Every structure is written in C-alpha cells, then in structure tokens.
Amino acid sequence: MENLKKILKYKKEILLFCFVFISIFFTIVVKPIADLDELWNYNAARAISMGLKPYKDISMITTPLLPIIASVFLKVIANEVIVTRILASLIGTTIILYIYKIFSKLLKEENITLIATTLIGILFRNIYALDYNLLVVLLALTILYSEIKIHEKDEKQINYFKHLLIGLLAGLAFCTKQSTGAILSMCVLLVPVLEINNKEEIKEKFKIALTRILGIIIPICIFIVYLILTQSYMDFINYAVLGISTFTNKIPYKELFYDDELVIKLLAVVVPVTILILGIKIIINSIKQKNAIKGNNLILLFVYSISIIITMYPITDNVHFLEGSAITIISLIYLIFLVGNLLYNKILYNKKKFLYKVISFLFWLILLVVIILFDIKNIMKYTKAEKNMEINHYRNIEIQSYLKERIHVVDDFIIKEEAEGKKVYILDAEAVGYMIPLDKYNKNYDLFLKGNLGKDGEEGEIAKIQNREENTVYLIRNASISLNWQTPKKVIEYIRENLQKIGQVSMYDIYE
C-alpha cells in the first residue's frame, strides 16, 4: 500500500512537471528576440561552448555555473537561443515543482497547495528566463525542502549525508552567484546553531555544521582548481571581486511603489512586514515554550527568506524583487493559511469540510482553466508567428522586422569593414545582438555596461582606445538616441570628443 502511494505521488508530480513545463515554455518562446539579459546570458554560454574561458576571455562578474551548464545544452542540442529557453523552462518548472512540494509539507492540504502554487506560478509569469538568480532561487528552495523533510522526520539517528547534500547545494549556489551564494551558505550553517537548546546538543549540531561546511567547500574548491588550471584566477579577481566596486547601477527599493502592477506595489509593503512578523513570532514562541525553535518551520522560512533577499540589491526592479522575495511569498501564504486554519476551527457548521472542499476545488479549477486558455493562446500565437530561420542563432524565434533589418545592415557593415582589414567594435548595450549572428565575441564590448569592465572601469577602456591601432572602427549610438541606462557614458563621451566621425550605419555613428 505504501509503495502504491509513492507510485501515485511520483506520477502526479511527473504530470504536474509536464504541464508546468509546457505552460512556462510557451510563455517564454512566444516572446520575440528583444530581452538583452537573455542575450547576454546566452552569449556567455555560447562563448564557453566556443572554448573561451570565463574571466580570462569572457567578461563576467558572477561565478560561472549557469553559463557552463547552458554551454553543455548548446553543445549537445544546438547552439541556438531557443535551447537556452528550453533550459530556462526546465529551471522555472523545477522551481514551481519545489514550491508545490514545500507547500505540500507546510499546508498538508492538496487543494490549497495547488491554489498557492498556481498563484505563485502566475505571479512569476514575467520572470521566467535564463537567469543565474533563478538558479540560486531553485537551489535555495531545494535546501528549504530538504530542511523541512529533516525536521518533519525528527530522526534520532542523524543522516549526515543529507546535511552534506545541503552544503553541496549551498556551494553550488556560490558557484552560480558568489554574493547570494555566500549569504545562503551562512544561512545553511546558521540553522543548526539556532536549533541548539541545551549543552548536550552542542556537539551534535557542531558535527552537522562541519558536515555542511564540507559540502559547501567541495564545489568551491573545484571552482578554485578550475581558475588555477585555466590561469584565470587574476582575471576572476579583476572582474568578479575588484570590478564590483565600479558597479554603480542602482534602482532603489522605493521605485517598487511606483510600479505599473498593483500586486508589486502591495508586495513591496507586505514582504518586509512578513519577515518582521516571522521574526516576532519566532521570538514569542521561543519565550513561551522550551524547544520552540527546534523542528519549527517558521525558523526555516525566516532564515531562508533572508538568504536570497540580497538578490534585490542594488537593482530592485520587479524581476529582482520577485526573485529575492520567492521564499518570503511562500512564508506569507503559510502565515495566511495558519490564520485561516484558526478561523476555520472556530466554525461550528457541521458541513464546513464539504463546503471548504467544494469551494477550494472550484477555485483551483477556475485557475486551471485560465492557465490552459492562456497556454492555448500562446501555442497558437507561436504557431502563427513569422519565426526567423535566416539569422544565425535566433532560429525558430520571432524577430521584429525593424530589428531584423537593423541586424542585417549593421552586420553587413562589419563584414565589409573586416574584409578591408579593419576591426569593428560596437560600444553599446545592444552590441551582443549583432555579434551573436556573426559568431564573434568581443570581451568587454559584448557586455558594455558599468561594472562589467573590470577593476579599471571606464578609465581602463579609454586607455585601451588610446593605445589601439588606427585601423579600428567604433560604433556608438547617434547622440539623438538615448543610451541604455547602464552604458559607460565616459567612454562614449571620450570617443565623441577625441575620435573622428566618418559616417553612420543604422542608428550608430561611425568613429575611427
């Protein structure tokens, strides 16, 4: 009987995974080529698949696990943006599956679990993409689920292998994005410390913490060895350590209150309040009863909500906000459920369970129908769309006609200039869009943003321009067209003031 339950459970999760994957994939794949974050992440993976080394040959300010994984997909399947959209769909689907599994453990009620998971899935509809922050969120959710399972069983015999795996996941998070991964690793070590209730437990919890430290260290040591073997350690320090000081791009938290979406405005208020309520409730519980923290899911939700909140800094747009708030939103729904459960228990109506089951099922059914209708709409939209089949690496994805024309014009110019022995650099955030179809990679210029140029920043790029040979051509946006907000403007101004303008191609002025 127990085996039958497990088989049914796995079948249900497989069906859920397939349904969510289809929904997320067609949410992503209908989008025309336009998202620069997507192109930058794809380009890093493409460069690795070409044999280039992170930091030494590739401009990166985060640790490289995601582009390395993506590069394997590009090698095995096809070197196309649509392949990274498949990978993004897999990551997004696994995130939703783990949210479902966490709610199953917390709420222990199927209908509410499905409703809560679906609402979060809908809330995240605009953030599904190939994004290292989402991979860190997935790793954090996997850790949280593992912690809840350990607390649920309250095993007398400690399974150190499970704690080693938790450490490994935190170490992988560090190898995905060092800042968030470091905080997540500290939180992984904090949990056993917070669970110490008496002197007898100190030795036990210390062993658990050491096991987790070992797990964290393993992937980090592999990464360090990789840097040494590829002789990229100094470049890593240049870009991902010292170069961070030149990252001056900021969107403050207060901007969320002016977001176009009402739900983002509300969550901007509710998210910090939720973390505060969790903290207060944990303190009250620990004062009221002995061992309140041990085995308490609230402490896990509190700690791991904090662990990924740094994702919002320093750019707190709605995408980074939702990524950094993922576990806090789970905590919010859990707190609402606890309050609702208290109210439910006070209702004396004898048919309340039947009504609750009917109403919750109907609500879930409505949500399911809405999602299916949107999926059908997206599938039809993708089927009917005029998908690109000519521009390299963008095949099977729609490209707006104006952008397609611009890519052809700019790339033809680059080909013509290079045939005459000249080197062409595009100093613009959109440079990646033109270089990908040409199978070219220009380190700092394919990710021409503040903070991505290494420790010397804009001054270093100006020095490089001053020392280059005369047969170098630079394309910068015409002065009448606004620059991307993260563009290193000092470099652009230097070119306008010190180099000779010789013409124009598409929206770019030509300097040499």
C-alpha positions in Angstrom: 0.0 0.0 0.0 2.9 2.3 0.9 4.6 1.6 -2.4 1.3 2.3 -4.3 1.1 5.7 -2.6 4.7 6.5 -3.6 4.0 5.5 -7.3 0.8 7.6 -7.4 2.7 10.5 -5.8 5.5 10.3 -8.4 3.0 10.0 -11.3 1.2 13.1 -10.1 4.5 15.1 -9.8 5.5 14.0 -13.3 2.2 15.1 -14.7 2.5 18.4 -12.8 6.1 18.8 -14.1 5.0 18.2 -17.8 2.0 20.6 -17.5 4.0 23.4 -15.9 6.9 22.9 -18.4 4.6 23.3 -21.4 3.0 26.4 -19.8 6.3 28.1 -19.0 8.0 27.1 -22.3 5.2 28.6 -24.4 5.2 31.7 -22.1 8.9 32.2 -23.0 9.1 31.0 -26.6 6.4 33.4 -27.9 8.5 36.4 -26.9 10.4 38.0 -29.8 14.1 38.5 -29.6 14.4 41.6 -27.5 15.5 40.8 -23.9 19.1 41.9 -23.5 19.5 39.9 -20.3 18.6 36.8 -22.2 21.1 37.6 -25.0 23.9 38.4 -22.5 23.4 35.1 -20.7 23.1 33.1 -23.9 26.3 34.9 -25.2 28.3 33.8 -22.1 27.2 30.2 -22.6 27.9 30.5 -26.4 31.4 31.8 -25.7 32.2 28.9 -23.3 30.9 26.4 -25.9 33.4 28.0 -28.3 36.2 27.2 -25.9 36.7 30.6 -24.4 37.4 30.8 -20.6 35.3 32.8 -18.1 37.1 35.9 -16.8 40.2 35.4 -18.9 38.4 35.6 -22.3 34.8 36.4 -21.2 33.5 39.4 -19.3 31.7 38.1 -16.2 31.1 39.4 -12.7 29.4 36.4 -11.3 30.6 32.8 -10.7 30.1 30.7 -13.9 28.0 27.7 -13.1 24.9 28.7 -15.1 26.6 29.5 -18.4 28.7 26.4 -18.0 25.5 24.3 -17.7 23.9 26.2 -20.6 27.0 25.7 -22.8 26.6 21.9 -22.4 23.0 22.2 -23.6 24.2 24.2 -26.6 26.9 21.6 -27.4 24.5 18.6 -27.1 21.3 20.0 -28.7 22.0 23.1 -30.8 23.8 26.5 -30.5 20.5 28.5 -30.6 18.8 30.9 -28.2 15.7 28.7 -28.2 17.8 25.9 -26.5 18.6 28.3 -23.6 14.8 29.0 -23.5 14.3 25.2 -23.0 16.8 25.3 -20.2 15.1 28.3 -18.7 11.8 26.5 -18.8 13.3 23.5 -17.0 14.6 25.7 -14.3 11.3 27.6 -13.9 9.4 24.3 -13.9 11.6 22.8 -11.2 11.2 26.0 -9.1 7.4 25.6 -9.3 7.6 21.9 -8.5 9.6 22.6 -5.4 7.2 25.3 -4.3 4.5 22.7 -4.7 6.5 20.2 -2.6 7.2 22.8 0.1 3.5 23.7 0.3 2.6 20.0 0.5 4.8 19.7 3.6 3.7 23.0 5.2 0.0 23.1 4.4 -0.8 19.3 4.2 -3.9 20.1 2.2 -3.9 19.3 -1.5 -6.4 21.9 -2.8 -4.8 24.8 -1.0 -1.3 23.6 -2.0 -2.4 23.6 -5.7 -4.0 27.0 -5.4 -1.0 28.6 -3.6 1.5 27.0 -6.1 -0.6 28.2 -9.1 -0.9 31.7 -7.8 2.9 32.0 -7.4 3.3 30.4 -10.9 1.1 33.1 -12.3 2.9 35.9 -10.3 6.2 34.7 -11.7 5.0 34.7 -15.4 7.2 37.6 -16.4 10.4 36.5 -14.8 10.9 33.1 -16.4 14.2 33.3 -18.3 17.8 32.0 -18.3 18.9 33.9 -15.2 21.5 33.0 -12.6 19.3 34.5 -9.8 16.6 32.0 -10.7 19.1 29.1 -10.4 20.1 30.3 -7.0 16.4 30.5 -6.0 15.9 26.9 -7.2 18.9 25.8 -5.1 17.6 27.7 -2.0 14.1 26.1 -2.4 15.7 22.7 -2.7 17.6 23.3 0.5 14.5 24.6 2.3 12.5 21.5 1.2 15.4 19.2 2.5 15.4 21.1 5.8 11.6 20.7 6.2 11.8 17.0 5.5 14.6 16.5 8.0 12.6 18.4 10.7 9.4 16.5 9.8 11.0 13.1 10.4 12.9 14.3 13.5 15.3 11.4 13.1 17.1 10.2 16.2 20.0 8.9 14.1 21.4 11.8 12.2 21.8 11.3 8.4 25.0 13.2 7.7 24.7 12.5 4.0 21.6 14.7 3.8 23.4 17.5 5.6 26.4 17.1 3.2 24.0 17.5 0.2 22.5 20.6 1.8 26.1 22.0 2.0 26.8 21.0 -1.6 23.7 22.8 -2.8 24.8 26.0 -1.0 28.3 25.6 -2.5 26.7 25.3 -6.0 24.7 28.5 -5.2 28.1 30.2 -4.5 29.4 28.9 -7.9 26.3 30.4 -9.5 26.4 33.9 -7.9 29.0 34.5 -5.3 27.2 37.2 -3.2 23.8 35.4 -2.8 25.6 32.0 -2.5 27.8 33.3 0.3 24.7 34.5 2.3 22.8 31.2 1.6 25.9 29.3 2.8 25.9 31.3 6.0 22.2 30.6 6.5 22.8 26.9 5.9 25.3 27.0 8.8 23.1 29.2 11.0 20.1 26.8 11.1 21.8 24.0 13.2 23.2 26.7 15.5 19.8 28.2 16.1 18.5 24.7 17.0 20.8 24.3 19.9 18.5 24.0 23.0 20.9 22.6 25.6 24.6 21.8 26.2 24.1 18.2 25.2 23.2 19.3 21.7 26.2 21.5 21.0 28.5 18.6 19.9 25.7 17.1 17.7 24.9 20.4 16.0 28.6 21.2 15.6 29.1 17.9 13.7 26.1 18.9 11.4 27.6 22.3 10.8 31.0 20.8 9.9 29.4 18.3 7.5 27.6 21.2 5.8 30.9 23.2 5.7 32.5 20.2 3.9 29.6 20.2 1.4 30.0 23.9 0.8 33.7 23.7 0.3 33.7 20.9 -2.3 32.2 22.8 -5.3 34.1 26.0 -4.3 37.4 24.0 -4.3 36.6 22.6 -7.7 36.0 26.1 -8.9 39.3 27.4 -7.5 41.2 24.5 -9.1 39.5 25.4 -12.4 40.6 29.0 -12.1 44.2 27.8 -11.4 44.3 25.3 -14.2 43.0 27.9 -16.7 45.2 30.6 -15.2 42.1 32.8 -14.8 42.3 33.5 -11.0 43.7 37.0 -11.5 41.1 37.8 -14.1 38.4 36.5 -11.7 39.7 38.9 -9.0 39.8 41.7 -11.6 36.2 41.2 -12.8 34.2 39.4 -10.0 35.9 40.9 -6.9 37.6 44.3 -7.5 35.5 45.1 -10.6 32.3 45.1 -8.5 33.4 48.4 -7.0 32.7 50.0 -10.4 29.2 48.7 -10.5 27.3 51.9 -9.8 23.9 50.9 -11.4 21.1 51.2 -8.9 17.3 51.0 -8.7 16.2 51.7 -5.1 13.5 49.7 -3.4 11.2 52.7 -3.2 10.7 52.5 -7.0 8.6 49.4 -6.5 5.9 51.6 -5.0 5.6 53.3 -8.5 5.4 50.0 -10.4 2.7 49.6 -13.0 1.5 46.4 -11.4 -0.7 46.8 -8.3 0.4 43.4 -7.0 4.1 44.5 -7.0 3.2 47.7 -5.0 1.3 45.6 -2.5 4.1 43.0 -2.1 6.6 45.8 -1.7 4.8 46.6 1.6 3.9 43.1 2.6 7.2 41.4 2.0 9.3 43.3 4.7 6.2 43.1 7.0 6.1 39.3 6.6 9.8 38.9 7.5 9.2 41.1 10.6 6.1 39.0 11.6 8.1 35.8 11.2 10.9 37.2 13.4 8.5 38.4 16.1 6.5 35.1 16.1 9.7 33.0 16.4 10.9 35.1 19.4 7.4 34.9 21.1 7.3 31.1 20.5 10.8 30.6 21.9 9.9 32.6 25.1 6.6 30.8 25.6 7.8 27.2 25.3 11.1 25.3 25.6 12.5 23.9 22.3 10.1 26.0 20.3 12.7 26.7 17.6 13.6 23.0 17.2 11.6 21.5 14.4 9.8 24.8 13.8 9.2 25.5 10.1 8.9 29.3 10.9 12.6 29.5 11.7 13.4 27.8 8.4 11.2 30.1 6.4 12.6 33.2 8.2 16.3 32.2 7.7 15.9 31.2 4.0 13.7 34.2 3.3 16.7 36.3 4.4 19.1 34.1 2.4 18.1 35.2 -1.1 16.8 38.7 -0.3 20.2 40.2 -1.4 19.1 39.4 -5.0 17.2 42.7 -4.9 20.4 44.7 -4.3 21.4 47.0 -6.0 18.8 46.8 -8.8 15.4 46.4 -7.3 13.2 46.2 -10.3 10.1 43.9 -10.3 12.1 40.9 -11.6 14.9 41.1 -9.0 12.2 41.8 -6.3 10.1 38.7 -7.1 13.3 36.5 -7.3 14.5 37.8 -4.0 11.1 37.5 -2.4 10.2 34.0 -3.6 10.6 32.3 -0.1 9.1 35.3 1.7 6.0 35.0 -0.5 5.8 31.3 0.4 6.1 32.3 4.1 3.3 34.9 3.6 0.9 32.3 2.2 1.8 29.9 5.1 1.0 32.6 7.7 -2.3 33.4 6.0 -3.1 29.7 6.0 -2.3 29.4 9.7 -4.7 32.3 10.5 -7.3 30.8 8.1 -7.0 27.5 9.8 -7.6 29.1 13.3 -10.8 30.7 12.0 -11.9 27.5 10.3 -11.6 25.5 13.5 -13.9 28.0 15.3 -16.7 27.5 12.7 -19.3 25.1 14.2 -21.2 24.4 11.0 -21.2 20.6 10.5 -20.9 20.7 6.7 -17.9 23.1 6.7 -15.5 20.5 5.5 -17.6 19.6 2.5 -18.2 23.3 1.6 -14.5 24.1 2.0 -13.5 21.2 -0.3 -16.1 22.2 -2.9 -15.1 25.9 -2.9 -11.4 25.3 -2.9 -11.6 22.8 -5.7 -13.8 25.1 -7.8 -11.3 28.0 -7.3 -8.4 25.7 -8.3 -10.4 24.6 -11.3 -11.0 28.2 -12.4 -7.3 29.0 -12.1 -6.5 25.8 -14.1 -8.9 26.8 -16.9 -7.5 30.3 -17.1 -3.9 28.9 -17.4 -5.0 26.4 -20.1 -6.7 29.1 -22.1 -3.5 31.3 -21.9 -1.4 28.2 -22.9 -3.6 27.6 -25.9 -3.4 31.3 -26.8 0.4 31.2 -26.6 0.7 28.0 -28.5 -1.5 29.4 -31.3 0.5 32.6 -31.2 3.8 30.8 -31.6 2.4 28.6 -34.3 1.2 31.5 -36.4 4.2 33.8 -35.7 6.7 34.5 -38.5 9.7 32.9 -37.0 13.2 33.7 -38.0 15.0 31.0 -40.0 17.8 33.1 -41.6 19.7 34.9 -38.8 22.2 32.7 -37.1 21.4 31.5 -33.5 18.0 33.2 -33.5 16.2 30.5 -35.5 12.6 29.4 -34.6 12.1 32.7 -32.6 10.2 35.7 -33.9 12.3 38.8 -34.6 10.5 42.1 -35.2 11.0 43.4 -38.8 12.8 46.6 -37.7 15.3 44.6 -35.6 15.9 42.1 -38.3 16.6 44.9 -40.8 18.9 46.6 -38.3 20.9 43.4 -37.7 21.3 42.8 -41.5 22.5 46.4 -42.1 25.0 46.5 -39.1 26.3 43.0 -39.7 26.8 43.7 -43.4 28.8 46.8 -42.5 31.0 44.8 -40.0 31.7 42.1 -42.7 32.6 44.8 -45.3 35.0 46.7 -42.9 36.7 43.5 -41.7 37.2 42.4 -45.3 39.3 45.6 -45.6 41.4 44.7 -42.6 39.6 46.8 -40.0 38.4 45.8 -36.6 34.9 46.9 -35.6 33.7 47.4 -32.1 30.1 48.3 -31.1 30.2 50.3 -27.8 26.5 49.7 -26.9 24.4 47.5 -24.6 22.8 46.0 -27.7 26.2 45.0 -29.3 25.6 41.4 -28.3 22.6 41.3 -30.7 24.7 41.9 -33.7 27.8 39.9 -32.7 25.9 36.7 -32.0 24.8 36.1 -35.6 28.4 36.8 -36.8 29.8 34.2 -34.4 32.1 36.9 -32.9 32.9 37.6 -29.3 34.4 40.9 -28.1 35.1 40.6 -24.4 34.1 43.9 -22.7 32.1 45.2 -25.7 29.6 42.4 -25.8 28.5 43.3 -22.3 29.3 47.0 -22.4 27.9 48.0 -19.0 29.1 49.8 -15.9 30.6 47.3 -13.5 31.4 44.7 -16.2 34.7 46.2 -17.4 37.0 45.0 -14.6 38.6 47.0 -11.8 39.9 49.8 -14.1 36.4 50.5 -15.3 35.8 53.2 -17.8 39.2 54.7 -17.5 40.7 51.4 -18.4 38.6 51.2 -21.6 39.6 54.7 -22.6 43.3 53.8 -22.2 42.7 50.8 -24.5 41.1 53.0 -27.1 44.1 55.4 -26.9 46.6 52.6 -27.5 44.8 50.8 -30.3 45.9 50.8 -33.9 44.5 53.2 -36.4 42.5 50.6 -38.4 39.9 50.2 -35.6 36.3 51.4 -36.1 33.9 52.2 -33.2 30.2 52.3 -33.5 28.3 54.3 -30.9 24.6 55.4 -30.7 23.8 58.6 -32.5 23.5 61.5 -30.0 19.8 61.9 -30.8 19.1 58.3 -29.5 19.1 57.8 -25.7 21.7 55.4 -24.3 20.9 52.3 -22.2 20.9 53.5 -18.5 23.8 51.2 -17.7 26.1 52.4 -20.5 29.6 53.7 -19.5 29.0 57.2 -20.7 32.5 58.5 -20.1 33.8 56.1 -22.8 31.1 57.3 -25.2 31.9 61.0 -24.5 35.7 60.3 -25.0 35.0 58.9 -28.4 32.8 61.7 -29.5 35.3 64.3 -28.3 38.6 62.7 -29.4 37.9 60.4 -32.4 36.8 61.3 -35.9 33.3 60.7 -37.1 33.3 59.3 -40.6 29.7 58.2 -41.2 26.6 56.5 -39.9 25.2 53.0 -40.2 21.6 52.3 -38.9 21.3 54.1 -35.5 25.1 54.2 -35.0 27.7 56.8 -35.7 31.0 55.5 -37.1 34.3 56.7 -35.5 37.9 55.9 -36.1 
